[in-house]
PDB file of C-alpha atoms in Angstrom:
ATOM      1  CA  MET A   1     124.432 126.956  98.860  1.00  0.00           C
ATOM      2  CA  LEU A   2     127.834 126.769 100.531  1.00  0.00           C
ATOM      3  CA  ASN A   3     129.640 127.251  97.243  1.00  0.00           C
ATOM      4  CA  ASN A   4     127.615 130.345  96.432  1.00  0.00           C
ATOM      5  CA  LEU A   5     128.345 131.790  99.859  1.00  0.00           C
ATOM      6  CA  ASP A   6     132.059 131.133  99.478  1.00  0.00           C
ATOM      7  CA  LEU A   7     132.095 132.738  96.049  1.00  0.00           C
ATOM      8  CA  SER A   8     130.237 135.829  97.202  1.00  0.00           C
ATOM      9  CA  GLN A   9     132.552 136.228 100.191  1.00  0.00           C
ATOM     10  CA  GLN A  10     135.579 135.942  97.931  1.00  0.00           C
ATOM     11  CA  SER A  11     134.231 138.560  95.532  1.00  0.00           C
ATOM     12  CA  VAL A  12     133.465 140.885  98.441  1.00  0.00           C
ATOM     13  CA  LYS A  13     137.054 140.489  99.643  1.00  0.00           C
ATOM     14  CA  LYS A  14     138.313 141.250  96.140  1.00  0.00           C
ATOM     15  CA  GLU A  15     136.095 144.320  95.898  1.00  0.00           C
ATOM     16  CA  LYS A  16     137.316 145.557  99.265  1.00  0.00           C
ATOM     17  CA  SER A  17     140.955 145.160  98.275  1.00  0.00           C
ATOM     18  CA  VAL A  18     140.291 146.930  94.962  1.00  0.00           C
ATOM     19  CA  VAL A  19     138.569 149.775  96.787  1.00  0.00           C
ATOM     20  CA  LYS A  20     141.497 149.972  99.194  1.00  0.00           C
ATOM     21  CA  THR A  21     143.946 150.113  96.277  1.00  0.00           C
ATOM     22  CA  VAL A  22     141.957 152.826  94.512  1.00  0.00           C
ATOM     23  CA  LYS A  23     141.669 154.854  97.720  1.00  0.00           C
ATOM     24  CA  THR A  24     145.421 154.592  98.234  1.00  0.00           C
ATOM     25  CA  MET A  25     146.088 155.697  94.653  1.00  0.00           C
ATOM     26  CA  VAL A  26     143.702 158.642  94.935  1.00  0.00           C
ATOM     27  CA  LEU A  27     145.193 159.659  98.275  1.00  0.00           C
ATOM     28  CA  SER A  28     148.766 159.518  96.982  1.00  0.00           C
ATOM     29  CA  GLN A  29     147.777 161.576  93.916  1.00  0.00           C
ATOM     30  CA  TYR A  30     146.056 164.085  96.182  1.00  0.00           C
ATOM     31  CA  ASN A  31     149.104 164.288  98.439  1.00  0.00           C
ATOM     32  CA  LEU A  32     151.398 164.788  95.452  1.00  0.00           C
ATOM     33  CA  GLN A  33     149.257 167.658  94.170  1.00  0.00           C
ATOM     34  CA  ASN A  34     149.184 169.286  97.606  1.00  0.00           C
ATOM     35  CA  GLN A  35     152.958 169.007  97.954  1.00  0.00           C
ATOM     36  CA  GLN A  36     153.445 170.622  94.554  1.00  0.00           C
ATOM     37  CA  LYS A  37     151.096 173.468  95.508  1.00  0.00           C
ATOM     38  CA  LEU A  38     153.003 174.039  98.740  1.00  0.00           C
ATOM     39  CA  GLY A  39     156.310 173.897  96.923  1.00  0.00           C
ATOM     40  CA  ILE A  40     157.510 170.774  98.701  1.00  0.00           C
ATOM     41  CA  GLY A  41     159.250 168.130  96.615  1.00  0.00           C
TER      42      GLY A  41
END
């Protein structure tokens, strides 16, 4: 039981970090596009 719990918690942590990474990537892409539209950069 304990092992299963540990494993599931680890995978949840991994998923969260992946989601965070994807969100950051999407946000930076979005910001880049907005800057180009506004003529900044």
